[in-house]
Tab-separated table of C-alpha atoms in Angstrom:
chain	number	residue	atom	x	y	z
A	1	UNK	CA	-17.687	1.858	14.071
A	2	UNK	CA	-15.630	0.101	16.496
A	3	UNK	CA	-12.749	2.428	17.710
A	4	UNK	CA	-10.340	-0.503	17.575
A	5	UNK	CA	-10.973	-1.233	13.950
A	6	UNK	CA	-9.804	0.491	10.976
A	7	UNK	CA	-11.957	0.391	7.969
A	8	UNK	CA	-11.992	1.520	4.533
A	9	UNK	CA	-14.176	0.518	1.417
A	10	UNK	CA	-13.110	0.874	-2.152
A	11	UNK	CA	-15.295	0.792	-5.326
A	12	UNK	CA	-13.874	-1.306	-8.128
A	13	UNK	CA	-14.584	-0.423	-11.789
A	14	UNK	CA	-15.408	-3.373	-13.877
A	15	UNK	CA	-14.995	-1.950	-17.300
A	16	UNK	CA	-11.355	-1.202	-17.478
A	17	UNK	CA	-8.967	-4.258	-17.067
A	18	UNK	CA	-5.951	-1.830	-17.246
A	19	UNK	CA	-7.054	-0.301	-14.197
A	20	UNK	CA	-7.115	-3.589	-11.931
A	21	UNK	CA	-4.997	-2.614	-8.854
A	22	UNK	CA	-6.249	0.562	-7.996
A	23	UNK	CA	-8.079	-0.686	-4.806
A	24	UNK	CA	-5.271	-2.991	-3.842
A	25	UNK	CA	-2.744	-0.031	-4.314
A	26	UNK	CA	-4.808	1.775	-1.670
A	27	UNK	CA	-5.009	-1.198	0.677
A	28	UNK	CA	-1.451	-1.545	0.320
A	29	UNK	CA	-0.972	2.207	1.149
A	30	UNK	CA	-3.233	2.072	4.281
A	31	UNK	CA	-1.506	-0.952	5.636
A	32	UNK	CA	1.900	0.838	5.451
A	33	UNK	CA	0.507	4.059	6.886
A	34	UNK	CA	-0.978	1.822	9.778
A	35	UNK	CA	2.599	0.369	10.231
A	36	UNK	CA	1.698	-3.185	9.579
A	37	UNK	CA	4.903	-5.368	9.107
A	38	UNK	CA	6.203	-5.684	5.677
A	39	UNK	CA	5.793	-9.430	5.134
A	40	UNK	CA	2.101	-9.070	6.183
A	41	UNK	CA	1.766	-6.181	3.884
A	42	UNK	CA	3.109	-8.460	1.096
A	43	UNK	CA	0.681	-11.317	1.625
A	44	UNK	CA	-2.303	-8.789	2.145
A	45	UNK	CA	-1.359	-6.957	-1.133
A	46	UNK	CA	-1.282	-10.183	-3.150
A	47	UNK	CA	-4.625	-11.309	-1.752
A	48	UNK	CA	-5.963	-7.823	-2.485
A	49	UNK	CA	-4.691	-7.816	-6.076
A	50	UNK	CA	-5.939	-11.363	-6.857
A	51	UNK	CA	-9.381	-10.393	-5.353
A	52	UNK	CA	-9.645	-7.382	-7.178
A	53	UNK	CA	-8.834	-9.116	-10.466
A	54	UNK	CA	-11.575	-11.445	-9.807
A	55	UNK	CA	-13.906	-8.661	-9.111
A	56	UNK	CA	-13.035	-6.895	-12.476
A	57	UNK	CA	-12.784	-10.054	-14.685
A	58	UNK	CA	-15.435	-12.236	-13.430
A	59	UNK	CA	-17.802	-10.005	-11.439
A	60	UNK	CA	-17.875	-6.659	-13.638
A	61	UNK	CA	-16.881	-4.585	-10.698
A	62	UNK	CA	-17.835	-4.496	-7.133
A	63	UNK	CA	-16.507	-3.276	-4.073
A	64	UNK	CA	-13.686	-4.068	-1.775
A	65	UNK	CA	-13.329	-3.371	2.023
A	66	UNK	CA	-10.284	-3.307	4.314
A	67	UNK	CA	-10.880	-3.972	7.905
A	68	UNK	CA	-7.651	-3.932	10.425
A	69	UNK	CA	-8.640	-5.559	13.648
A	70	UNK	CA	-6.377	-5.700	16.735
A	71	UNK	CA	-5.654	-9.309	15.781
A	72	UNK	CA	-6.111	-9.571	12.047
A	73	UNK	CA	-6.355	-7.836	8.997
A	74	UNK	CA	-9.546	-8.787	6.900
A	75	UNK	CA	-9.993	-7.871	3.102
A	76	UNK	CA	-13.453	-8.339	1.804
A	77	UNK	CA	-14.155	-8.480	-2.116
A	78	UNK	CA	-17.702	-8.382	-3.209
A	79	UNK	CA	-19.285	-8.503	-6.787
A	80	UNK	CA	-22.840	-8.880	-8.301
A	81	UNK	CA	-21.428	-11.060	-11.078
A	82	UNK	CA	-22.586	-14.506	-12.203
A	83	UNK	CA	-21.442	-16.376	-9.227
A	84	UNK	CA	-19.502	-19.572	-8.704
A	85	UNK	CA	-21.614	-22.680	-9.456
A	86	UNK	CA	-18.662	-24.936	-8.202
A	87	UNK	CA	-16.367	-23.516	-5.552
A	88	UNK	CA	-14.101	-26.490	-5.209
A	89	UNK	CA	-13.516	-26.570	-8.794
A	90	UNK	CA	-12.655	-23.062	-8.752
A	91	UNK	CA	-10.168	-23.577	-6.178
A	92	UNK	CA	-8.351	-25.931	-8.347
A	93	UNK	CA	-5.203	-24.498	-9.751
A	94	UNK	CA	-5.388	-24.033	-13.707
A	95	UNK	CA	-9.265	-24.088	-13.465
A	96	UNK	CA	-10.551	-20.442	-15.131
A	97	UNK	CA	-13.786	-19.550	-16.688
A	98	UNK	CA	-11.957	-16.362	-18.234
A	99	UNK	CA	-12.282	-15.699	-22.008
A	100	UNK	CA	-9.688	-16.075	-24.467
A	101	UNK	CA	-9.189	-12.208	-24.620
A	102	UNK	CA	-8.890	-11.990	-20.937
A	103	UNK	CA	-6.087	-14.617	-20.981
A	104	UNK	CA	-4.369	-13.393	-23.708
A	105	UNK	CA	-3.526	-10.457	-21.270
A	106	UNK	CA	-2.267	-12.892	-19.013
A	107	UNK	CA	-5.177	-12.837	-16.434
A	108	UNK	CA	-7.379	-15.981	-15.985
A	109	UNK	CA	-4.528	-18.419	-15.242
A	110	UNK	CA	-6.564	-20.505	-12.712
A	111	UNK	CA	-4.367	-19.347	-9.977
A	112	UNK	CA	-5.936	-16.414	-8.465
A	113	UNK	CA	-8.000	-18.374	-5.881
A	114	UNK	CA	-5.015	-20.667	-4.888
A	115	UNK	CA	-2.734	-17.469	-4.630
A	116	UNK	CA	-5.261	-16.069	-2.220
A	117	UNK	CA	-5.476	-19.108	-0.186
A	118	UNK	CA	-1.650	-19.492	0.015
A	119	UNK	CA	-1.414	-16.178	1.499
A	120	UNK	CA	-4.101	-16.000	4.019
A	121	UNK	CA	-4.686	-17.639	7.420
A	122	UNK	CA	-8.553	-18.027	6.800
A	123	UNK	CA	-10.591	-17.948	3.469
A	124	UNK	CA	-14.233	-17.823	3.058
A	125	UNK	CA	-16.146	-17.801	-0.309
A	126	UNK	CA	-19.704	-17.042	-0.423
A	127	UNK	CA	-21.486	-17.234	-3.716
A	128	UNK	CA	-24.586	-17.578	-5.333
A	129	UNK	CA	-25.382	-18.168	-8.918
A	130	UNK	CA	-26.588	-15.104	-10.771
A	131	UNK	CA	-26.389	-13.299	-7.496
A	132	UNK	CA	-22.556	-12.639	-6.996
A	133	UNK	CA	-19.718	-13.582	-4.834
A	134	UNK	CA	-18.016	-12.469	-1.688
A	135	UNK	CA	-14.427	-13.582	-0.764
A	136	UNK	CA	-13.558	-12.927	2.937
A	137	UNK	CA	-9.957	-13.290	3.927
A	138	UNK	CA	-8.126	-12.931	7.147
A	139	UNK	CA	-4.390	-12.511	7.821
A	140	UNK	CA	-3.231	-12.731	11.534
A	141	UNK	CA	-1.385	-9.978	12.798
A	142	UNK	CA	-0.203	-11.778	15.911
A	143	UNK	CA	1.770	-15.237	16.098
A	144	UNK	CA	-0.226	-17.641	17.861
A	145	UNK	CA	2.646	-18.909	20.001
B	1	UNK	CA	24.969	-8.492	-10.414
B	2	UNK	CA	23.608	-4.823	-10.395
B	3	UNK	CA	20.558	-3.895	-12.424
B	4	UNK	CA	22.792	-1.352	-14.414
B	5	UNK	CA	25.500	-4.085	-15.195
B	6	UNK	CA	22.668	-6.488	-16.767
B	7	UNK	CA	21.145	-3.311	-18.856
B	8	UNK	CA	24.885	-2.663	-20.060
B	9	UNK	CA	25.320	-6.183	-20.849
B	10	UNK	CA	22.131	-6.572	-23.153
B	11	UNK	CA	21.653	-4.963	-26.464
B	12	UNK	CA	18.231	-3.358	-25.608
B	13	UNK	CA	15.898	-0.272	-25.867
B	14	UNK	CA	15.795	1.284	-22.406
B	15	UNK	CA	12.428	2.747	-21.536
B	16	UNK	CA	13.092	3.321	-17.819
B	17	UNK	CA	16.536	2.830	-16.205
B	18	UNK	CA	14.938	1.757	-12.816
B	19	UNK	CA	17.304	1.758	-9.830
B	20	UNK	CA	20.674	0.803	-11.194
B	21	UNK	CA	22.226	-0.102	-7.915
B	22	UNK	CA	19.787	-2.833	-7.157
B	23	UNK	CA	21.128	-6.121	-6.836
B	24	UNK	CA	19.549	-8.793	-8.869
B	25	UNK	CA	18.594	-12.128	-7.279
B	26	UNK	CA	17.446	-14.189	-10.277
B	27	UNK	CA	15.160	-14.385	-13.263
B	28	UNK	CA	11.593	-15.491	-13.781
B	29	UNK	CA	9.833	-15.839	-17.148
B	30	UNK	CA	6.084	-16.027	-17.719
B	31	UNK	CA	3.273	-14.271	-19.184
B	32	UNK	CA	0.413	-15.206	-16.757
B	33	UNK	CA	0.059	-12.698	-14.113
B	34	UNK	CA	-1.063	-15.155	-11.447
B	35	UNK	CA	1.928	-17.302	-11.953
B	36	UNK	CA	4.285	-14.240	-11.507
B	37	UNK	CA	2.317	-13.171	-8.225
B	38	UNK	CA	2.628	-16.950	-7.105
B	39	UNK	CA	6.255	-17.656	-7.883
B	40	UNK	CA	8.447	-14.669	-8.264
B	41	UNK	CA	10.676	-13.672	-5.745
B	42	UNK	CA	11.766	-10.292	-4.820
B	43	UNK	CA	14.493	-8.918	-6.683
B	44	UNK	CA	14.299	-11.150	-9.819
B	45	UNK	CA	14.158	-9.723	-13.525
B	46	UNK	CA	10.687	-10.722	-15.372
B	47	UNK	CA	11.069	-11.488	-18.825
B	48	UNK	CA	7.513	-11.404	-20.491
B	49	UNK	CA	5.757	-10.403	-23.727
B	50	UNK	CA	2.820	-8.689	-21.747
B	51	UNK	CA	2.845	-4.881	-22.171
B	52	UNK	CA	-0.062	-3.444	-20.402
B	53	UNK	CA	-0.315	-1.345	-17.299
B	54	UNK	CA	-0.975	-4.621	-14.819
B	55	UNK	CA	2.746	-5.828	-15.627
B	56	UNK	CA	4.045	-2.797	-13.456
B	57	UNK	CA	1.323	-3.343	-10.799
B	58	UNK	CA	2.434	-7.047	-10.588
B	59	UNK	CA	6.136	-6.106	-10.359
B	60	UNK	CA	5.257	-3.535	-7.652
B	61	UNK	CA	3.598	-6.297	-5.602
B	62	UNK	CA	6.438	-8.791	-5.965
B	63	UNK	CA	9.058	-5.986	-5.657
B	64	UNK	CA	10.561	-7.042	-9.156
B	65	UNK	CA	13.066	-4.196	-10.017
B	66	UNK	CA	13.262	-5.053	-13.781
B	67	UNK	CA	11.173	-5.972	-16.641
B	68	UNK	CA	12.233	-7.304	-19.848
B	69	UNK	CA	9.895	-7.227	-22.698
B	70	UNK	CA	10.954	-9.951	-25.203
B	71	UNK	CA	10.557	-10.483	-29.003
B	72	UNK	CA	10.553	-6.551	-29.576
B	73	UNK	CA	7.268	-5.877	-27.678
B	74	UNK	CA	7.068	-2.490	-27.233
B	75	UNK	CA	5.288	-1.329	-23.953
B	76	UNK	CA	1.810	0.693	-23.799
B	77	UNK	CA	2.380	4.306	-22.738
B	78	UNK	CA	0.585	3.399	-19.310
B	79	UNK	CA	3.346	0.683	-18.609
B	80	UNK	CA	6.146	2.938	-19.480
B	81	UNK	CA	4.682	5.919	-17.369
B	82	UNK	CA	4.033	3.497	-14.290
B	83	UNK	CA	7.522	2.015	-14.436
B	84	UNK	CA	9.036	5.408	-14.493
B	85	UNK	CA	6.917	6.336	-11.517
B	86	UNK	CA	7.654	3.321	-9.560
B	87	UNK	CA	11.300	3.438	-10.513
B	88	UNK	CA	11.282	-0.034	-12.192
B	89	UNK	CA	13.687	-0.936	-14.944
B	90	UNK	CA	11.841	-1.465	-18.384
B	91	UNK	CA	13.818	-2.509	-21.365
B	92	UNK	CA	12.782	-3.995	-24.850
B	93	UNK	CA	14.909	-6.634	-26.497
B	94	UNK	CA	14.509	-8.117	-30.129
B	95	UNK	CA	15.531	-11.659	-28.791
B	96	UNK	CA	12.773	-14.137	-27.598
B	97	UNK	CA	12.383	-14.930	-24.104
B	98	UNK	CA	14.319	-18.102	-24.610
B	99	UNK	CA	17.333	-16.243	-26.280
B	100	UNK	CA	17.403	-13.621	-23.339
B	101	UNK	CA	16.950	-15.970	-20.596
B	102	UNK	CA	19.930	-18.127	-22.082
B	103	UNK	CA	22.192	-14.632	-22.254
B	104	UNK	CA	21.001	-13.876	-18.601
B	105	UNK	CA	22.143	-17.284	-17.522
B	106	UNK	CA	25.526	-16.822	-19.213
B	107	UNK	CA	25.650	-13.553	-17.502
B	108	UNK	CA	25.198	-15.451	-14.114
B	109	UNK	CA	23.112	-12.222	-13.318
B	110	UNK	CA	22.116	-13.722	-9.657
B	111	UNK	CA	25.636	-13.954	-8.576
């Protein structure tokens, strides 16, 4: 492990919708502990929570990883779910493949990925149908001025 | 308006009192969690009919100090416990979201 990089990994249970937020709460706590500015913690928390929701709802569980580099925070969410056949469609606000039951709970609004994008500086989705999905998001720690 | 003044002005069942001294900055209503995550501003009251634990998670995330469950929707015990733990006000009103929002507008809670 690089001494300059803080790393933590969290497993995400895919069975319990009510437990969504456990990993992102830990990520938020770790960032607070590291003294990251509060506006960046807020953005990172939104990213982590939305990504965690996706891992539970669509991926059936998986893992999340937090890396804090000297210049940026990276959040990775990985699942072995059905994958995303059309990423550009998945990025469209309002598009969702969530079931009726999940929607009734207020999930699956088709706004998760757009919310992640809005709160990140870089976002990458790697997905293979029937293999799984990995979302990598970076939030810069230093202003580039 | 202070949070405790809003509670006093509404006819509600108070599940958690929250931080009564917090200033309310506005009101948002919606039942889609990602909509609230995208749109809510810190300090707003959130009116919803969702009653499960994730409502508290979203409130924590967005620094929402008060949740109003409309149409008499009773919270799950997990939601009530989490609000208690996080010091978020949680109240139940008999009125619909429309009616309670109209009342909040009349009270000018954001001023």
